[in-house]
mmCIF file of C-alpha atoms and ligand atoms in Angstrom:
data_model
loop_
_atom_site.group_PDB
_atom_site.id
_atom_site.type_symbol
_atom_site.label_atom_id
_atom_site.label_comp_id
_atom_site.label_asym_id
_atom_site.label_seq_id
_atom_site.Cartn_x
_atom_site.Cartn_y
_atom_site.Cartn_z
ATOM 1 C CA UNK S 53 8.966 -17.155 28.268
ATOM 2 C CA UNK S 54 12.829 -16.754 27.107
ATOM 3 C CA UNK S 55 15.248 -14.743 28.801
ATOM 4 C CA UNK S 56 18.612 -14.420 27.511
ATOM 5 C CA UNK S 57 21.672 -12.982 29.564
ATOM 6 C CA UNK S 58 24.664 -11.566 28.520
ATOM 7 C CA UNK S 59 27.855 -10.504 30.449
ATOM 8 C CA UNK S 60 30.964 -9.263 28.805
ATOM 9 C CA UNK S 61 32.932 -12.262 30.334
ATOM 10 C CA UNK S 62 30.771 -14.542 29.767
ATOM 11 C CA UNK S 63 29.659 -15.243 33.143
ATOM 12 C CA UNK S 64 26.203 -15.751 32.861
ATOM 13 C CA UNK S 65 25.775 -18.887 35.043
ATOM 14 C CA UNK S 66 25.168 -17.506 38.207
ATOM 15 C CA UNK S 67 22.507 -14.974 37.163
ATOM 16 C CA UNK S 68 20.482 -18.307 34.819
ATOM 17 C CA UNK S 69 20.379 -20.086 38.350
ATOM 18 C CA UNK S 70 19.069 -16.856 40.254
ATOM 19 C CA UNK S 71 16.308 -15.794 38.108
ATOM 20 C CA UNK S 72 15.088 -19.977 37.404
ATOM 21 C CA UNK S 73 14.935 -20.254 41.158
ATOM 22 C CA UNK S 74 12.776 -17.158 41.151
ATOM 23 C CA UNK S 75 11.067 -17.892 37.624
ATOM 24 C CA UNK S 76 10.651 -21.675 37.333
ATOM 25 C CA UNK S 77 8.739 -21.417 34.114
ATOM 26 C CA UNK S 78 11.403 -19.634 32.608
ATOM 27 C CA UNK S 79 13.227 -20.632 29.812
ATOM 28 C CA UNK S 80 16.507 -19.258 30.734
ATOM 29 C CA UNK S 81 20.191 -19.077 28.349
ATOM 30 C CA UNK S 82 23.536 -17.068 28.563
ATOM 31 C CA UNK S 83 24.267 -15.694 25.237
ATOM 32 C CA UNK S 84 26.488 -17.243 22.797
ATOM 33 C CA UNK S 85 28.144 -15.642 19.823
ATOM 34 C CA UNK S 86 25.674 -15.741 16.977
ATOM 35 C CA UNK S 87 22.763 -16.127 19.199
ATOM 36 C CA UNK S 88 19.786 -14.063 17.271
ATOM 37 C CA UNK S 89 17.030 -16.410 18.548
ATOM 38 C CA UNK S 90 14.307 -14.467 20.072
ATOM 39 C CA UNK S 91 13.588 -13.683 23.575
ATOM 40 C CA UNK S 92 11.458 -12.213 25.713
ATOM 41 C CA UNK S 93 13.778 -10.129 27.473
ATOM 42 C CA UNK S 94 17.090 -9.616 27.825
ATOM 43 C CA UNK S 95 19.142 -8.984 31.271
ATOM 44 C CA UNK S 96 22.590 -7.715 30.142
ATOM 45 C CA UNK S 97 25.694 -5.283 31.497
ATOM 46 C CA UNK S 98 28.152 -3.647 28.780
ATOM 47 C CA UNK S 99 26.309 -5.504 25.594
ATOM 48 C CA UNK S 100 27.961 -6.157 22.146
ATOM 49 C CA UNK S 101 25.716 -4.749 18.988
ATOM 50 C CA UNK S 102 24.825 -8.568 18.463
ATOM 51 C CA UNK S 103 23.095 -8.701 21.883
ATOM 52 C CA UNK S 104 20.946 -5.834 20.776
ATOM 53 C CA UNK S 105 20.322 -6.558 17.433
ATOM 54 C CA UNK S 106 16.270 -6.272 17.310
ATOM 55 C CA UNK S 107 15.020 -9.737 18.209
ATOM 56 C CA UNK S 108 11.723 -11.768 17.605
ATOM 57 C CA UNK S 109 9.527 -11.351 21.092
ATOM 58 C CA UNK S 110 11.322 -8.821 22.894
ATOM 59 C CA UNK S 111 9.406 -6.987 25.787
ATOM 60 C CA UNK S 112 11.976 -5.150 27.647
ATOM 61 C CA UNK S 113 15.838 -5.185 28.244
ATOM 62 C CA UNK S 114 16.959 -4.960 31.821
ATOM 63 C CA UNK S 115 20.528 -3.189 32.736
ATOM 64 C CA UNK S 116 23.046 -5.365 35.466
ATOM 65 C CA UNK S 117 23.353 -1.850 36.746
ATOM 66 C CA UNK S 118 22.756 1.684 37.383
ATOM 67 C CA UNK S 119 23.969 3.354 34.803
ATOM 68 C CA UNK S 120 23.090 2.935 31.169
ATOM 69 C CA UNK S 121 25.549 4.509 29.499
ATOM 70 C CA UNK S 122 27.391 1.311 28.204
ATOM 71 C CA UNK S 123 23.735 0.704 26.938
ATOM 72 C CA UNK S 124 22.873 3.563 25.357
ATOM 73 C CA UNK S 125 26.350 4.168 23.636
ATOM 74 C CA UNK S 126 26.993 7.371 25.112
ATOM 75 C CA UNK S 127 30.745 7.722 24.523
ATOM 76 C CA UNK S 128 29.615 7.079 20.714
ATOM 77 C CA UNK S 129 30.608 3.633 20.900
ATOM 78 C CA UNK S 130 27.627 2.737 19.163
ATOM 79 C CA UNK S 131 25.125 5.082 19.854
ATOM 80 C CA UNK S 132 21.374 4.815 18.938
ATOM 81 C CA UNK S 133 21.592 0.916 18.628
ATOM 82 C CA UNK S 134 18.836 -0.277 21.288
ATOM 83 C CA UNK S 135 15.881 -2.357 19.260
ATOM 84 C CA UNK S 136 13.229 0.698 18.920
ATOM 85 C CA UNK S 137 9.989 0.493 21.129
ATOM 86 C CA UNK S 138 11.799 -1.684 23.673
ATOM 87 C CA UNK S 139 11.896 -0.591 27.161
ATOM 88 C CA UNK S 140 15.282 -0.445 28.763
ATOM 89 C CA UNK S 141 14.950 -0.815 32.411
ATOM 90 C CA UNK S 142 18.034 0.164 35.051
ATOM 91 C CA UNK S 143 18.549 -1.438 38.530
ATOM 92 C CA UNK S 144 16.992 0.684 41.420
ATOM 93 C CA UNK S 145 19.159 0.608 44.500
ATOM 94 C CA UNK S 146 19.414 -3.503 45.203
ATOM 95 C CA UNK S 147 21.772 -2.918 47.769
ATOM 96 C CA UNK S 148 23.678 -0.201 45.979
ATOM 97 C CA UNK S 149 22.751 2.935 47.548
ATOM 98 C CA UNK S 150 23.945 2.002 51.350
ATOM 99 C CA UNK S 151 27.520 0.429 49.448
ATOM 100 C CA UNK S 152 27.631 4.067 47.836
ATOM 101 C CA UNK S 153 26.662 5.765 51.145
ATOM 102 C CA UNK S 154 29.070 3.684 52.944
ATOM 103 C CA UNK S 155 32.062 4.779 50.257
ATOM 104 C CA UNK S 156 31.439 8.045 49.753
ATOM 105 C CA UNK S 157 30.898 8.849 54.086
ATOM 106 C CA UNK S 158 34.249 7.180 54.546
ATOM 107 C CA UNK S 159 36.329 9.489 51.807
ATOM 108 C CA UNK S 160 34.038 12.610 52.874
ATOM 109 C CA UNK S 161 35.148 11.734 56.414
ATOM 110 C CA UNK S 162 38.599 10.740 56.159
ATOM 111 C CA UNK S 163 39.297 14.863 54.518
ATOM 112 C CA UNK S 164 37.116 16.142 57.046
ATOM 113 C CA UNK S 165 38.671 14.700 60.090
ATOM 114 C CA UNK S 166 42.134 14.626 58.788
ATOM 115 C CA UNK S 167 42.685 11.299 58.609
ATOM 116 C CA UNK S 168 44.976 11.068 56.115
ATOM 117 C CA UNK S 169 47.177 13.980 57.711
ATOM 118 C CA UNK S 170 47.460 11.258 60.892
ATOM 119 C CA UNK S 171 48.590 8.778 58.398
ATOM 120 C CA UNK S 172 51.261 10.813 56.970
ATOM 121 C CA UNK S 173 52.594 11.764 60.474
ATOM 122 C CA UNK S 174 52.100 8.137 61.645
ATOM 123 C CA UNK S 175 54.963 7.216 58.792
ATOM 124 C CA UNK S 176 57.176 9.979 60.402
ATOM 125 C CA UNK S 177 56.541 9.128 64.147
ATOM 126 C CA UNK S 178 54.804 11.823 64.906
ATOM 127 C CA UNK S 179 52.489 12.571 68.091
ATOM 128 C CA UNK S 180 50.887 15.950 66.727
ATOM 129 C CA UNK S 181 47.843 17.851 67.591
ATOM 130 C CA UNK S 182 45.725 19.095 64.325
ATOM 131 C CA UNK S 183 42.941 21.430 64.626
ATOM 132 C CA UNK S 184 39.910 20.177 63.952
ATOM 133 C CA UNK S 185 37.929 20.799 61.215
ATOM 134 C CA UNK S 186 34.278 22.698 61.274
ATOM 135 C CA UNK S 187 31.539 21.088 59.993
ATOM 136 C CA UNK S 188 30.367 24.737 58.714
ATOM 137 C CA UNK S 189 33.531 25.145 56.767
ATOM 138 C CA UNK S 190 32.726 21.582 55.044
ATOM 139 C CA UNK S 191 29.636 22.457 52.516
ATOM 140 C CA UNK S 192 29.155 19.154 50.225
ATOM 141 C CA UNK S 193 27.934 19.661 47.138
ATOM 142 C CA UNK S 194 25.846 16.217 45.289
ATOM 143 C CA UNK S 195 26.102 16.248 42.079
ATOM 144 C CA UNK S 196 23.003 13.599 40.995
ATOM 145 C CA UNK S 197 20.032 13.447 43.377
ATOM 146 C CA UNK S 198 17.690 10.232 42.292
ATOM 147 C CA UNK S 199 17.979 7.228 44.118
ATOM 148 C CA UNK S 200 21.766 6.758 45.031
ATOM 149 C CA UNK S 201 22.498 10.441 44.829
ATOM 150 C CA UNK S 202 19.958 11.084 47.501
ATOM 151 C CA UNK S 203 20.737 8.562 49.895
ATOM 152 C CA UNK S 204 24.274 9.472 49.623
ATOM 153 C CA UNK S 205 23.167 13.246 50.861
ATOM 154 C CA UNK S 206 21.368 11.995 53.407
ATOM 155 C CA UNK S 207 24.097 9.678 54.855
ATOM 156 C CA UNK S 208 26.285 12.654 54.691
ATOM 157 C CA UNK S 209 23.564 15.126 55.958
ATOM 158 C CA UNK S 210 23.430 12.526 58.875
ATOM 159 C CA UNK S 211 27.011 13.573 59.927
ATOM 160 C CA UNK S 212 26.308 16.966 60.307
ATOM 161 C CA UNK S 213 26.882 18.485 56.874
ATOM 162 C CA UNK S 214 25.538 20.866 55.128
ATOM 163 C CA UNK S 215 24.585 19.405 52.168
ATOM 164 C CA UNK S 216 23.294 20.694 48.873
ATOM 165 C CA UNK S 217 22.438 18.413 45.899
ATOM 166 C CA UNK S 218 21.830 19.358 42.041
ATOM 167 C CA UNK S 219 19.750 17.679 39.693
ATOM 168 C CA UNK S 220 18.429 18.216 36.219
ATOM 169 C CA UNK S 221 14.786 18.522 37.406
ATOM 170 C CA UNK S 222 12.645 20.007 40.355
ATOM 171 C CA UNK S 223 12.298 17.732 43.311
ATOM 172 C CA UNK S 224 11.556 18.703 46.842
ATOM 173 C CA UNK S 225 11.438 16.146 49.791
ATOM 174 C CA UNK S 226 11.679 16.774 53.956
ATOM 175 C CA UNK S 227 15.435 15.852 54.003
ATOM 176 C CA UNK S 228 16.165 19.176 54.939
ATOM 177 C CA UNK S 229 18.667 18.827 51.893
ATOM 178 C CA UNK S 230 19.234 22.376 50.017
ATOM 179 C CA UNK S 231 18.108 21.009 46.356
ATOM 180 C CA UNK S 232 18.985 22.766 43.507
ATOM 181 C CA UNK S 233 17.843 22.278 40.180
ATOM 182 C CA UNK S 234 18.652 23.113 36.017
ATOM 183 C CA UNK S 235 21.636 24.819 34.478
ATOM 184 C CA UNK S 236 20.569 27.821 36.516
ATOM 185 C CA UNK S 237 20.763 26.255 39.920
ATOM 186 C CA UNK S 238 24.142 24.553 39.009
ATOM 187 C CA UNK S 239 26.686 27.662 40.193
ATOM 188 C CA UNK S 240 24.716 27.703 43.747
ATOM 189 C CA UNK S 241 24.976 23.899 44.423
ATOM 190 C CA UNK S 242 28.455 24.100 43.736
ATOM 191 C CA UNK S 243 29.557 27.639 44.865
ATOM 192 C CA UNK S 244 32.259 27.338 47.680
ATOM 193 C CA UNK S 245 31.520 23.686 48.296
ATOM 194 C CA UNK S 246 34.207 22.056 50.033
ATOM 195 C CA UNK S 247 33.683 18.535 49.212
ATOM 196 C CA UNK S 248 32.085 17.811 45.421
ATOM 197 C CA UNK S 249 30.637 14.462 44.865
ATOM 198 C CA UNK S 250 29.606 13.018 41.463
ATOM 199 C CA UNK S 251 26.500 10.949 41.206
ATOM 200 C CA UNK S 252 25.344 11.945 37.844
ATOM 201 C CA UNK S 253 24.587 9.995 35.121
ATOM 202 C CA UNK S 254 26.749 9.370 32.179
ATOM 203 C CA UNK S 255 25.172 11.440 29.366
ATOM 204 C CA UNK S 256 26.058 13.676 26.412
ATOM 205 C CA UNK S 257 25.832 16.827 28.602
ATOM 206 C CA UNK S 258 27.788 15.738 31.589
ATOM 207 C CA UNK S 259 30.402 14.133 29.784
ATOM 208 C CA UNK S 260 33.534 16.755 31.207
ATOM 209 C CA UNK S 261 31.263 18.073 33.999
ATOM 210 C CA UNK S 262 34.009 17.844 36.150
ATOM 211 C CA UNK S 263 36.577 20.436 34.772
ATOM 212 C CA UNK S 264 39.012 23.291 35.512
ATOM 213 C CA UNK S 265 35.832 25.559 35.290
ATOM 214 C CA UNK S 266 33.881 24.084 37.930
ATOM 215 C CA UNK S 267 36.843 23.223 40.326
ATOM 216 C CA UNK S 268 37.332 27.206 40.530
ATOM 217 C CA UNK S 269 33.849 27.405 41.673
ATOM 218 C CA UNK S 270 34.520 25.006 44.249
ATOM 219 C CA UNK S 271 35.978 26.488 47.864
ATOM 220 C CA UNK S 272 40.472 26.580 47.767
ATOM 221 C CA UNK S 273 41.968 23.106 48.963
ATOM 222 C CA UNK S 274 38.569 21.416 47.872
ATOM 223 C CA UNK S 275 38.016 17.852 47.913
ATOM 224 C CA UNK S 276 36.311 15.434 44.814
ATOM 225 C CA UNK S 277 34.745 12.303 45.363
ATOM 226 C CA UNK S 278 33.611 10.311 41.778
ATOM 227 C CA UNK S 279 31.867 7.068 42.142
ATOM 228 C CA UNK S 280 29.731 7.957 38.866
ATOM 229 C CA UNK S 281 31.927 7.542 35.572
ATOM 230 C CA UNK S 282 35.319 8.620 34.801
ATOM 231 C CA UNK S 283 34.180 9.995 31.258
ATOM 232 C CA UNK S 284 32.680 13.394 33.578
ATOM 233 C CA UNK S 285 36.193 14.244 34.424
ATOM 234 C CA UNK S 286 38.768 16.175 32.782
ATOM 235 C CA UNK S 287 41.817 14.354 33.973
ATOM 236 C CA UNK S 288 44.084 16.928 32.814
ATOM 237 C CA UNK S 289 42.337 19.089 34.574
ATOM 238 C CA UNK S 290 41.999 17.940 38.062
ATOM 239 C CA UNK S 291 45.813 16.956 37.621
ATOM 240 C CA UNK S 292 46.364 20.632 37.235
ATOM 241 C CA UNK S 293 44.568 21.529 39.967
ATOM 242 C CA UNK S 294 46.146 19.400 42.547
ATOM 243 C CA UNK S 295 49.502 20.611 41.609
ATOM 244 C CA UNK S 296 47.961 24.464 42.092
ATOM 245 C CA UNK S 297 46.274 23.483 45.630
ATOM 246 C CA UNK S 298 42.626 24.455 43.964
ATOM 247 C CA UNK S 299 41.815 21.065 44.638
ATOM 248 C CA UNK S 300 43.194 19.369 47.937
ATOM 249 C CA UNK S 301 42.966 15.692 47.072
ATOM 250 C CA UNK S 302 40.513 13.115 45.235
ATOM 251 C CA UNK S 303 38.863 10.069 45.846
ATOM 252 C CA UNK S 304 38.663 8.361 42.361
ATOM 253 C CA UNK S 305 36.373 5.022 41.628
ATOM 254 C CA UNK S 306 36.114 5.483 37.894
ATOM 255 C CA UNK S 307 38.603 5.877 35.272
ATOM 256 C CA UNK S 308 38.130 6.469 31.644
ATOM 257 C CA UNK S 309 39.930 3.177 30.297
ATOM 258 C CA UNK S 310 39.094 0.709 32.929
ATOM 259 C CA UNK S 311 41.370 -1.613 34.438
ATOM 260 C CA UNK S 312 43.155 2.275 35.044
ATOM 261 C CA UNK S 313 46.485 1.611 32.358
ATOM 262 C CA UNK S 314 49.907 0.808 34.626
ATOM 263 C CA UNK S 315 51.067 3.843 33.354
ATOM 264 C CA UNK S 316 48.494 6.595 33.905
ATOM 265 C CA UNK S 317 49.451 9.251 35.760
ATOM 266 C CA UNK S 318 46.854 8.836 38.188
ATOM 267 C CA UNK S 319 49.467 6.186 39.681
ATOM 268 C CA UNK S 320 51.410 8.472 40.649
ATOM 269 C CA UNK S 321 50.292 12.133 41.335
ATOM 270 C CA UNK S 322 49.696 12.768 45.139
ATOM 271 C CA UNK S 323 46.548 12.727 47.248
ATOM 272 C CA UNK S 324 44.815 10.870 45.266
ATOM 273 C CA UNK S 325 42.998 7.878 46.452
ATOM 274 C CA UNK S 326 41.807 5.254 43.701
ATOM 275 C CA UNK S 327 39.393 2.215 44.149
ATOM 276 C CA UNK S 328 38.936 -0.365 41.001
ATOM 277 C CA UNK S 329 35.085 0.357 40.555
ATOM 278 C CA UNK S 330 33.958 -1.132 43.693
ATOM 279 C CA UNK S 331 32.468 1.820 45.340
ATOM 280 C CA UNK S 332 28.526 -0.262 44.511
ATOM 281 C CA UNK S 333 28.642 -3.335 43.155
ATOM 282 C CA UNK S 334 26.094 -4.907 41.305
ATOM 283 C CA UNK S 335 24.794 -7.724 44.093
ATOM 284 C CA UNK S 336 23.872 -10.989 42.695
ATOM 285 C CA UNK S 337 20.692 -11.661 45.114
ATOM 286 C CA UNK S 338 19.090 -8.625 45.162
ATOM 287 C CA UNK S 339 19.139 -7.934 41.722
ATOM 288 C CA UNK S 340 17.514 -10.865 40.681
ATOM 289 C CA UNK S 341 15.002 -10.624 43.199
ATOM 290 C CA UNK S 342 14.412 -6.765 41.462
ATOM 291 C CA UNK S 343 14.965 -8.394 37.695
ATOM 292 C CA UNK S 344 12.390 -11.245 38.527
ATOM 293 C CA UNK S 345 9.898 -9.168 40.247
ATOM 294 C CA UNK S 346 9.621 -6.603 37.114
ATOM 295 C CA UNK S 347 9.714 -10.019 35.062
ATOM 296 C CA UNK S 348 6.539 -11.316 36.497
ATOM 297 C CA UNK S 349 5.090 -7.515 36.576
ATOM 298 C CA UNK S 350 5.027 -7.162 33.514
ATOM 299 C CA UNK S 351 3.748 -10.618 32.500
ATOM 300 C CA UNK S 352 1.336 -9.428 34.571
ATOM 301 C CA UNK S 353 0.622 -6.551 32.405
ATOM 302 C CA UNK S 354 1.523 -4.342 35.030
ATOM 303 C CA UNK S 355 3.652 -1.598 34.774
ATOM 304 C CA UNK S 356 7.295 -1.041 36.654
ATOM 305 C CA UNK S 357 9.803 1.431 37.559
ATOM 306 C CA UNK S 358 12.750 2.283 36.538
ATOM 307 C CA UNK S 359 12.366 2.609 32.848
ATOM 308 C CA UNK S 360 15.070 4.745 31.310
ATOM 309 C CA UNK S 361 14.174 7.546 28.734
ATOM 310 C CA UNK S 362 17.097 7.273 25.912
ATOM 311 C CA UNK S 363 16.896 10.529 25.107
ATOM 312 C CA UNK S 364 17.502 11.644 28.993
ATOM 313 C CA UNK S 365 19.743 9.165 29.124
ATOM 314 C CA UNK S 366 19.216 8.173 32.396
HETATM 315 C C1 LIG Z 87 27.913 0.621 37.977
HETATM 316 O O1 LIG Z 87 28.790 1.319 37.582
HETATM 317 C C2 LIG Z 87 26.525 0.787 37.683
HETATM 318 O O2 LIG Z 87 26.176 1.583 36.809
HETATM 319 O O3 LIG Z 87 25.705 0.121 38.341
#
């Protein structure tokens, strides 16, 4: 069995070593420029058209992460190019739900309790009673409830509160989480939240989700947290609405053009608090371990989870 791997960077090494300890009869290579030689599946993140030229062999092509948009070409960098009839397969979790649950707690908890109003008084000196915030004035709205979306409203929910989520399809589960669901459940997840969270998946419909339009839904002096993709926000937008007071301040782990440019805005504009993608990385162990297992299930001729439907997009 061949697996090939390909990183943007080049980096393949570490991920080879991972999956031969875990696949010893694996014949295992990092992708080189040119390389068309077939495989039996390929284990990629951000691929080049090469990579997924349609290849001799191949069974299934697994994603270094959760989200397939780089994949799937959904900014129309190269869209409909994945070999037909092969699966594509995204990473479930492997440690990335608790690092998002962890992230998104802390900036959901840092508005709530004022924290950063204690730093700016700190810088002037200042020993100064605030009122405390209620936990009924603090409605989170989860935008994206499948497996990191719904752990992060339960982390939250954990705290005390009230959390609704939205997804694109019915789901009901004990968590005591309001769910809403389709384009007509969208206005009541979001209605007079105070703190808006964005989980969703990159696809043609959500691209801009996060817009003057729906920021005006949101409660005054609202708060956004995106740790999904910066292609769902209207930058503009949520520039504008800072400088009106619609929207209080912003937690920001995804930009459009990542490394965020020197000169972007962003840099400068107040209350906002930006992170270089780190809010769930991809970790090296556990994805393997998920990679390999769904490797040797479907040599099995078993079947797995986590198949993607391209037309879904997630
Ligand atoms: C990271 O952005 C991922 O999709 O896993």
């Amino acid at each position: 069995m061949d697996i090939l791997i390909f990183s943007p960077d080049g980096k393949t090494a570490a991920y080879e070593t991972g999956l031969a300890e875990h696949l010893p009869q694996a014949s295992i290579r990092g992708w080189q420029p040119g390389d068309t030689a077939p495989a039996d599946y390929l284990v990629l993140w951000k691929p080049n058209a090469q990579v997924l030229q349609p290849r001799e062999r191949l069974k299934a092509i697994f994603n270094l992460g959760a989200g397939v948009d780089a994949v799937l070409g959904t900014r129309g960098e190269d869209a409909q190019r994945l070999p037909a009839g092969v699966p594509l397969v995204r990473l479930e979790d492997a440690g990335m739900a608790d690092q998002m649950a962890q992230y998104v707690s802390a900036a959901a908890l840092r508005y709530f309790r004022r924290l950063d109003e204690f730093d700016a008084q700190q810088t002037q000196g200042q020993w100064k009673f605030q009122k405390p915030n209620r936990l009924a004035d603090f409605p989170v709205a989860v935008l994206g409830y499948g497996t990191l979306g719904a752990h992060v409203a339960k982390a939250l929910k954990s705290f005390g509160f009230p959390v609704r989520a939205w997804r694109r399809s019915p789901r009901s589960d004990d968590s005591g989480i309001t769910l809403h669901h389709g384009e007509a459940g969208f206005d009541a997840c979001v209605s007079g939240a105070r703190i808006l969270v964005n989980l969703l998946p990159l696809t043609p419909q959500t691209v801009n989700v996060l817009n003057a339009g729906l920021f005006a839904k949101l409660a005054h002096g609202a708060f956004l947290i995106n740790v999904a993709r910066g292609a769902h926000l209207v930058e503009d937008d949520l520039l504008a609405a800072l400088d009106s007071g619609q929207m209080a301040a912003a937690t920001l782990d995804v930009f459009r053009t990542e490394p965020l440019p020197t000169d972007h805005p962003f840099w400068r504009a107040p209350r906002l608090t930006l992170t270089p993608h780190i809010s769930a990385l991809t970790l090296r162990d556990e994805t393997v371990a998920q990679i390999a297992g769904k490797i040797a299930a479907l040599e099995r001729g078993e079947s797995i989870t986590g198949i993607v439907d391209p037309a879904r997009g997630y």
